[in-house]
Coordinates of C-alpha atoms and ligand atoms in Angstrom, one line a residue:
X1 CA -23.4 -3.8 -11.9
X2 CA -23.9 -6.1 -8.8
X3 CA -21.2 -5.6 -6.1
X4 CA -19.5 -8.5 -4.1
X5 CA -16.9 -8.3 -1.4
X6 CA -14.8 -10.2 1.1
X7 CA -14.9 -9.2 4.7
X8 CA -12.3 -10.0 7.3
X9 CA -9.5 -8.6 9.3
X10 CA -6.6 -8.4 8.3
X11 CA -7.9 -8.3 4.6
X12 CA -5.3 -6.3 2.7
X13 CA -3.4 -9.5 1.8
X14 CA -6.5 -11.1 0.3
X15 CA -6.2 -12.6 -3.2
X16 CA -9.9 -13.0 -3.5
X17 CA -10.7 -9.7 -5.4
X18 CA -7.9 -10.9 -8.0
X19 CA -9.6 -14.4 -8.2
X20 CA -13.0 -13.3 -8.7
X21 CA -12.1 -10.5 -11.2
X22 CA -10.3 -13.4 -13.2
X23 CA -13.5 -15.6 -13.1
X24 CA -15.6 -12.7 -14.1
X25 CA -13.4 -12.1 -17.1
X26 CA -13.4 -15.7 -18.0
X27 CA -17.0 -16.1 -17.9
X28 CA -18.0 -12.7 -19.2
X29 CA -20.1 -11.9 -16.1
X30 CA -20.2 -8.1 -15.2
X31 CA -19.5 -7.7 -11.4
X32 CA -17.1 -5.9 -9.1
X33 CA -15.6 -7.4 -5.9
X34 CA -13.7 -5.6 -3.3
X35 CA -12.0 -6.4 0.1
X36 CA -13.4 -4.6 3.2
X37 CA -11.7 -4.6 6.5
X38 CA -14.1 -5.4 9.3
X39 CA -13.6 -6.9 12.9
X40 CA -16.3 -8.7 15.0
X41 CA -17.7 -5.4 16.3
X42 CA -18.3 -3.6 12.9
X43 CA -19.0 -6.6 10.6
X44 CA -22.8 -6.5 10.4
X45 CA -22.9 -2.9 10.0
X46 CA -20.2 -2.6 7.2
X47 CA -22.0 -5.6 5.5
X48 CA -25.2 -3.8 5.6
X49 CA -23.6 -0.5 4.3
X50 CA -21.7 -2.2 1.5
X51 CA -24.7 -2.9 -0.8
X52 CA -23.4 -6.3 -1.9
X53 CA -25.5 -8.9 -3.5
X54 CA -23.1 -11.7 -2.1
X55 CA -19.9 -11.8 0.1
X56 CA -17.1 -14.0 1.1
X57 CA -16.2 -13.9 4.9
X58 CA -12.8 -14.8 6.2
X59 CA -10.9 -14.8 9.6
X60 CA -12.0 -13.9 12.1
X61 CA -15.7 -13.5 11.0
X62 CA -17.0 -16.9 9.8
X63 CA -18.7 -17.8 13.0
X64 CA -20.2 -14.3 13.1
X65 CA -21.5 -14.7 9.6
X66 CA -23.1 -18.1 10.6
X67 CA -25.0 -16.2 13.4
X68 CA -26.1 -13.3 11.2
X69 CA -28.0 -15.8 8.9
X70 CA -30.3 -16.6 11.8
X71 CA -30.5 -20.4 10.9
X72 CA -30.9 -19.6 7.0
X73 CA -27.8 -21.8 6.2
X74 CA -27.0 -24.9 4.0
X75 CA -26.6 -28.3 5.6
X76 CA -22.8 -28.1 5.2
X77 CA -22.6 -24.7 6.8
X78 CA -24.9 -26.0 9.8
X79 CA -22.6 -28.8 10.3
X80 CA -19.5 -26.5 10.1
X81 CA -21.1 -23.9 12.4
X82 CA -19.4 -21.4 10.2
X83 CA -20.1 -19.4 6.9
X84 CA -17.7 -18.3 4.3
X85 CA -20.2 -17.4 1.5
X86 CA -23.3 -15.1 2.0
X87 CA -26.1 -14.8 -0.6
X88 CA -28.5 -12.0 -0.2
X89 CA -32.0 -13.3 0.2
X90 CA -34.8 -10.6 0.6
X91 CA -33.8 -8.4 3.6
X92 CA -31.6 -11.0 5.1
X93 CA -28.7 -13.4 4.1
X94 CA -28.4 -17.0 3.4
X95 CA -25.1 -18.7 4.5
X96 CA -23.1 -21.5 2.9
X97 CA -19.6 -22.9 3.5
X98 CA -17.4 -23.8 0.5
X99 CA -14.0 -24.3 2.4
X100 CA -14.4 -27.9 2.9
X101 CA -15.2 -28.7 -0.8
X102 CA -12.4 -26.3 -1.8
X103 CA -9.8 -28.3 0.3
X104 CA -11.0 -31.6 -0.6
X105 CA -11.0 -30.8 -4.5
X106 CA -7.6 -29.2 -4.3
X107 CA -6.0 -32.2 -2.5
X108 CA -7.8 -35.0 -4.5
X109 CA -8.1 -33.4 -7.9
X110 CA -5.1 -31.0 -8.2
X111 CA -2.6 -32.8 -6.0
X112 CA -3.9 -36.6 -6.8
X113 CA -4.1 -37.5 -3.0
X114 CA -6.4 -40.4 -2.0
X115 CA -8.0 -39.3 1.5
X116 CA -9.7 -42.6 2.1
X117 CA -8.7 -44.2 5.3
X118 CA -6.2 -41.5 6.2
X119 CA -5.2 -40.7 9.8
X120 CA -5.6 -36.9 9.9
X121 CA -4.3 -34.3 12.4
X122 CA -6.1 -30.9 12.2
X123 CA -4.4 -28.0 14.1
X124 CA -6.9 -25.4 14.9
X125 CA -10.6 -25.1 15.7
X126 CA -11.5 -21.6 14.2
X127 CA -13.7 -21.0 11.4
X128 CA -11.6 -22.5 8.7
X129 CA -11.1 -25.8 10.8
X130 CA -14.9 -26.1 11.1
X131 CA -15.3 -25.8 7.3
X132 CA -12.8 -28.4 6.4
X133 CA -13.4 -30.9 9.2
X134 CA -17.0 -32.2 8.0
X135 CA -15.7 -32.4 4.3
X136 CA -12.7 -34.6 5.4
X137 CA -14.9 -37.0 7.3
X138 CA -17.2 -37.1 4.3
X139 CA -14.2 -37.9 1.9
X140 CA -13.7 -41.0 3.9
X141 CA -10.7 -40.4 6.1
X142 CA -10.1 -43.0 9.0
X143 CA -9.9 -40.5 11.8
X144 CA -9.5 -36.8 12.7
X145 CA -7.7 -35.5 15.8
X146 CA -8.6 -31.9 16.4
X147 CA -5.9 -29.9 18.4
X148 CA -6.5 -26.3 19.5
X149 CA -4.9 -23.7 21.8
X150 CA -8.2 -23.3 23.5
X151 CA -9.4 -26.8 24.1
X152 CA -13.1 -26.0 24.7
X153 CA -13.2 -24.9 21.1
X154 CA -11.7 -28.3 19.8
X155 CA -14.4 -30.0 22.2
X156 CA -17.0 -28.0 20.5
X157 CA -16.0 -28.7 17.1
X158 CA -15.7 -32.4 17.6
X159 CA -19.0 -32.5 19.4
X160 CA -20.8 -30.7 16.5
X161 CA -19.2 -33.3 14.0
X162 CA -21.2 -36.0 15.9
X163 CA -18.9 -38.8 15.0
X164 CA -17.4 -39.9 18.4
X165 CA -15.7 -43.0 16.8
X166 CA -13.8 -41.0 14.2
X167 CA -13.4 -37.5 15.4
X168 CA -11.2 -36.7 18.7
X169 CA -10.3 -33.5 20.5
X170 CA -7.1 -33.2 22.1
X171 CA -4.8 -30.4 23.7
X172 CA -1.5 -29.6 22.4
X173 CA 0.2 -31.3 25.3
X174 CA -1.2 -34.6 24.0
X175 CA 0.8 -34.2 20.6
X176 CA 3.9 -36.3 21.7
X177 CA 1.6 -39.5 22.4
X178 CA -0.3 -39.3 19.1
X179 CA 2.1 -41.1 16.8
X180 CA 2.4 -40.6 13.1
X181 CA -0.3 -39.0 10.8
X182 CA -1.0 -39.5 7.1
X183 CA -2.2 -36.0 6.6
X184 CA -1.4 -32.9 8.8
X185 CA -3.3 -29.8 8.3
X186 CA -2.5 -26.4 9.9
X187 CA -5.6 -24.6 10.2
X188 CA -4.4 -22.1 12.7
X189 CA -3.7 -18.4 12.1
X190 CA -0.6 -18.6 14.4
X191 CA 1.9 -17.6 11.8
X192 CA -0.1 -14.2 11.3
X193 CA 0.3 -13.1 14.8
X194 CA 2.3 -15.3 17.1
X195 CA 4.0 -18.6 16.3
X196 CA 2.9 -22.0 16.2
X197 CA 3.6 -24.0 19.5
X198 CA 6.5 -26.6 18.9
X199 CA 5.5 -29.8 17.1
X200 CA 7.0 -33.1 17.7
X201 CA 8.9 -34.4 14.6
X202 CA 7.3 -38.0 15.2
X203 CA 3.9 -36.7 14.0
X204 CA 5.1 -37.1 10.4
X205 CA 7.0 -39.6 8.4
X206 CA 8.0 -40.1 4.8
X207 CA 4.5 -41.0 3.7
X208 CA 3.0 -38.1 5.4
X209 CA 1.5 -35.0 3.6
X210 CA 1.3 -31.6 5.2
X211 CA -1.1 -28.9 4.2
X212 CA -1.1 -25.4 5.5
X213 CA -4.5 -23.5 4.7
X214 CA -2.5 -20.1 4.7
X215 CA -0.5 -19.4 1.6
X216 CA 2.6 -17.1 0.8
X217 CA 4.8 -16.1 3.8
X218 CA 2.2 -17.3 6.4
X219 CA 2.6 -20.9 5.1
X220 CA 6.4 -20.9 5.4
X221 CA 7.0 -21.9 9.0
X222 CA 4.7 -24.9 9.2
X223 CA 5.6 -26.3 5.8
X224 CA 9.5 -25.8 6.7
X225 CA 8.7 -27.9 9.9
X226 CA 6.9 -30.5 7.7
X227 CA 9.9 -30.8 5.4
X228 CA 12.3 -31.1 8.2
X229 CA 9.9 -33.7 9.8
X230 CA 10.2 -35.9 6.7
X231 CA 7.0 -35.3 4.9
X232 CA 7.0 -36.4 1.2
X233 CA 4.6 -33.7 0.0
X234 CA 3.8 -30.2 1.3
X235 CA 0.8 -28.2 -0.1
X236 CA -0.1 -24.6 0.7
X237 CA -3.7 -23.0 0.9
X238 CA -3.6 -21.4 -2.7
X239 CA -5.3 -24.1 -4.4
X240 CA -8.1 -24.3 -1.7
X241 CA -8.5 -20.6 -1.9
X242 CA -9.1 -20.9 -5.6
X243 CA -11.5 -23.8 -5.4
X244 CA -13.5 -22.4 -2.6
X245 CA -13.8 -19.1 -4.6
X246 CA -15.2 -21.1 -7.6
X247 CA -17.7 -22.8 -5.6
X248 CA -18.7 -19.3 -4.1
X249 CA -18.9 -18.0 -7.6
X250 CA -21.1 -20.8 -8.7
X251 CA -23.6 -20.1 -5.8
X252 CA -23.8 -16.5 -6.9
X253 CA -23.8 -16.6 -10.7
X254 CA -24.8 -20.2 -11.5
X255 CA -21.5 -20.9 -13.4
X256 CA -18.4 -22.8 -12.2
X257 CA -15.3 -21.1 -13.6
X258 CA -12.2 -23.1 -14.9
X259 CA -9.9 -22.7 -11.7
X260 CA -6.7 -24.1 -13.4
X261 CA -5.5 -21.0 -15.3
X262 CA -6.4 -18.7 -12.3
X263 CA -4.4 -21.1 -9.9
X264 CA -1.4 -21.3 -12.3
X265 CA -1.3 -17.4 -12.6
X266 CA -1.6 -17.0 -8.9
X267 CA 1.1 -19.6 -8.3
X268 CA 3.5 -18.0 -10.7
X269 CA 3.0 -14.6 -8.9
X270 CA 3.6 -16.2 -5.5
X271 CA 6.8 -17.8 -6.8
X272 CA 7.9 -14.3 -8.1
X273 CA 7.2 -12.7 -4.9
X274 CA 9.2 -15.4 -2.9
X275 CA 12.0 -15.0 -5.4
X276 CA 11.9 -11.3 -5.1
X277 CA 12.6 -11.7 -1.4
Ligands
NDP1 P1 -9.9 -18.0 13.1 O1 -9.6 -16.7 13.7 O2 -11.4 -18.4 13.0 O3 -9.2 -19.2 14.0 C1 -7.9 -19.1 14.3 C2 -7.4 -20.3 14.9 O4 -5.9 -20.3 15.0 C3 -7.9 -20.8 16.1 O5 -8.1 -22.1 16.2 C4 -6.8 -20.2 17.2 O6 -6.8 -20.9 18.3 C5 -5.6 -20.6 16.4 N1 -4.4 -19.7 16.6 C6 -4.2 -18.5 16.5 N2 -3.0 -18.1 17.0 C7 -2.5 -19.2 17.6 C8 -1.3 -19.5 18.2 N3 -0.3 -18.5 18.4 N4 -0.9 -20.7 18.5 C9 -1.8 -21.8 18.3 N5 -3.1 -21.5 17.8 C10 -3.4 -20.3 17.3 O7 -9.3 -18.1 11.7 P2 -9.7 -18.9 10.5 O8 -10.0 -20.3 11.0 O9 -10.8 -18.4 9.7 O10 -8.4 -19.1 9.7 C11 -7.2 -19.9 10.0 C12 -6.2 -19.9 8.8 O11 -6.8 -20.5 7.8 C13 -5.7 -18.4 8.4 O12 -4.5 -18.3 8.1 C14 -6.5 -18.3 7.0 O13 -5.8 -17.4 6.2 C15 -6.6 -19.7 6.5 N6 -7.6 -20.0 5.6 C16 -7.4 -20.3 4.3 C17 -8.3 -20.6 3.5 C18 -8.0 -21.1 2.0 O14 -9.0 -21.0 1.1 N7 -6.8 -21.4 1.8 C19 -9.8 -20.5 3.7 C20 -9.9 -20.1 5.1 C21 -9.0 -19.9 6.0 P3 -7.8 -20.4 19.6 O15 -9.1 -20.9 19.3 O16 -7.1 -21.0 20.8 O17 -7.8 -18.8 19.5

């Protein structure tokens, strides 16, 4: 049976093994998929020792995975400078990035949002932000403001996007002067370790939509802020997680699973966990 895995740190919370097991049952494909804890120092060694035919890579390893592919990456991974899906090719790896397509599918198909001509705020410039930024631009948004704690990382992301008219890098201190956004996306990992720096209420209004790429408890602080700031619609990262996983599954197995029943089951479970609290 071929083996697959997701690598990251922390990884115990990952829903990816559950999602891929559900896809495998649905499509009748024999495989196993486990979560493997790995930090920057031990990622390459643990990947090599795992014997997997393919892997997902999550925080904080997406830029490491890009480097590991030594240039053998898809166009969208190259534009992102980050890899979330690895496919074994001979003795090496081919890298792809399904995060952006996953987010855009979730927002447009599941939540019925029209992204065209939207003014978009992206908080964070790590692996996830790198994956979603090109896909948002390709979906026809009007402009993208990338804000990051380390400003040089926001600058590097915007430079890589190569759209000086539409994509802009700013520091957190610029937020009060930026006005209202149609779509606000939290792509930081702040709620896992520290806390998100304060956000001005004026960033959002009644027509704004807020998205946290995290899900479960980690999404609560930003989405609570968004509700308080008047956003009409808030979305967590569960739908994106299922959609990006389906794209990885397609790359590995040549079949795109039906994501709706898997998303419905996970949402129910997340509701149950929140209620149990
Ligand atoms: P990375 O480690 O690559 O990047 C983390 C980002 O968060 C950086 O921009 C970092 O800023 C910022 N950050 C961390 N702590 C703080 C803080 N206290 N204040 C402000 N900014 C902070 O992680 P990823 O980009 O891979 O993941 C980010 C989030 O997105 C995670 O919560 C992850 O679970 C989620 N995600 C969800 C997916 C889904 O399918 N739903 C897919 C991928 C990711 P700096 O550069 O200054 O360190």
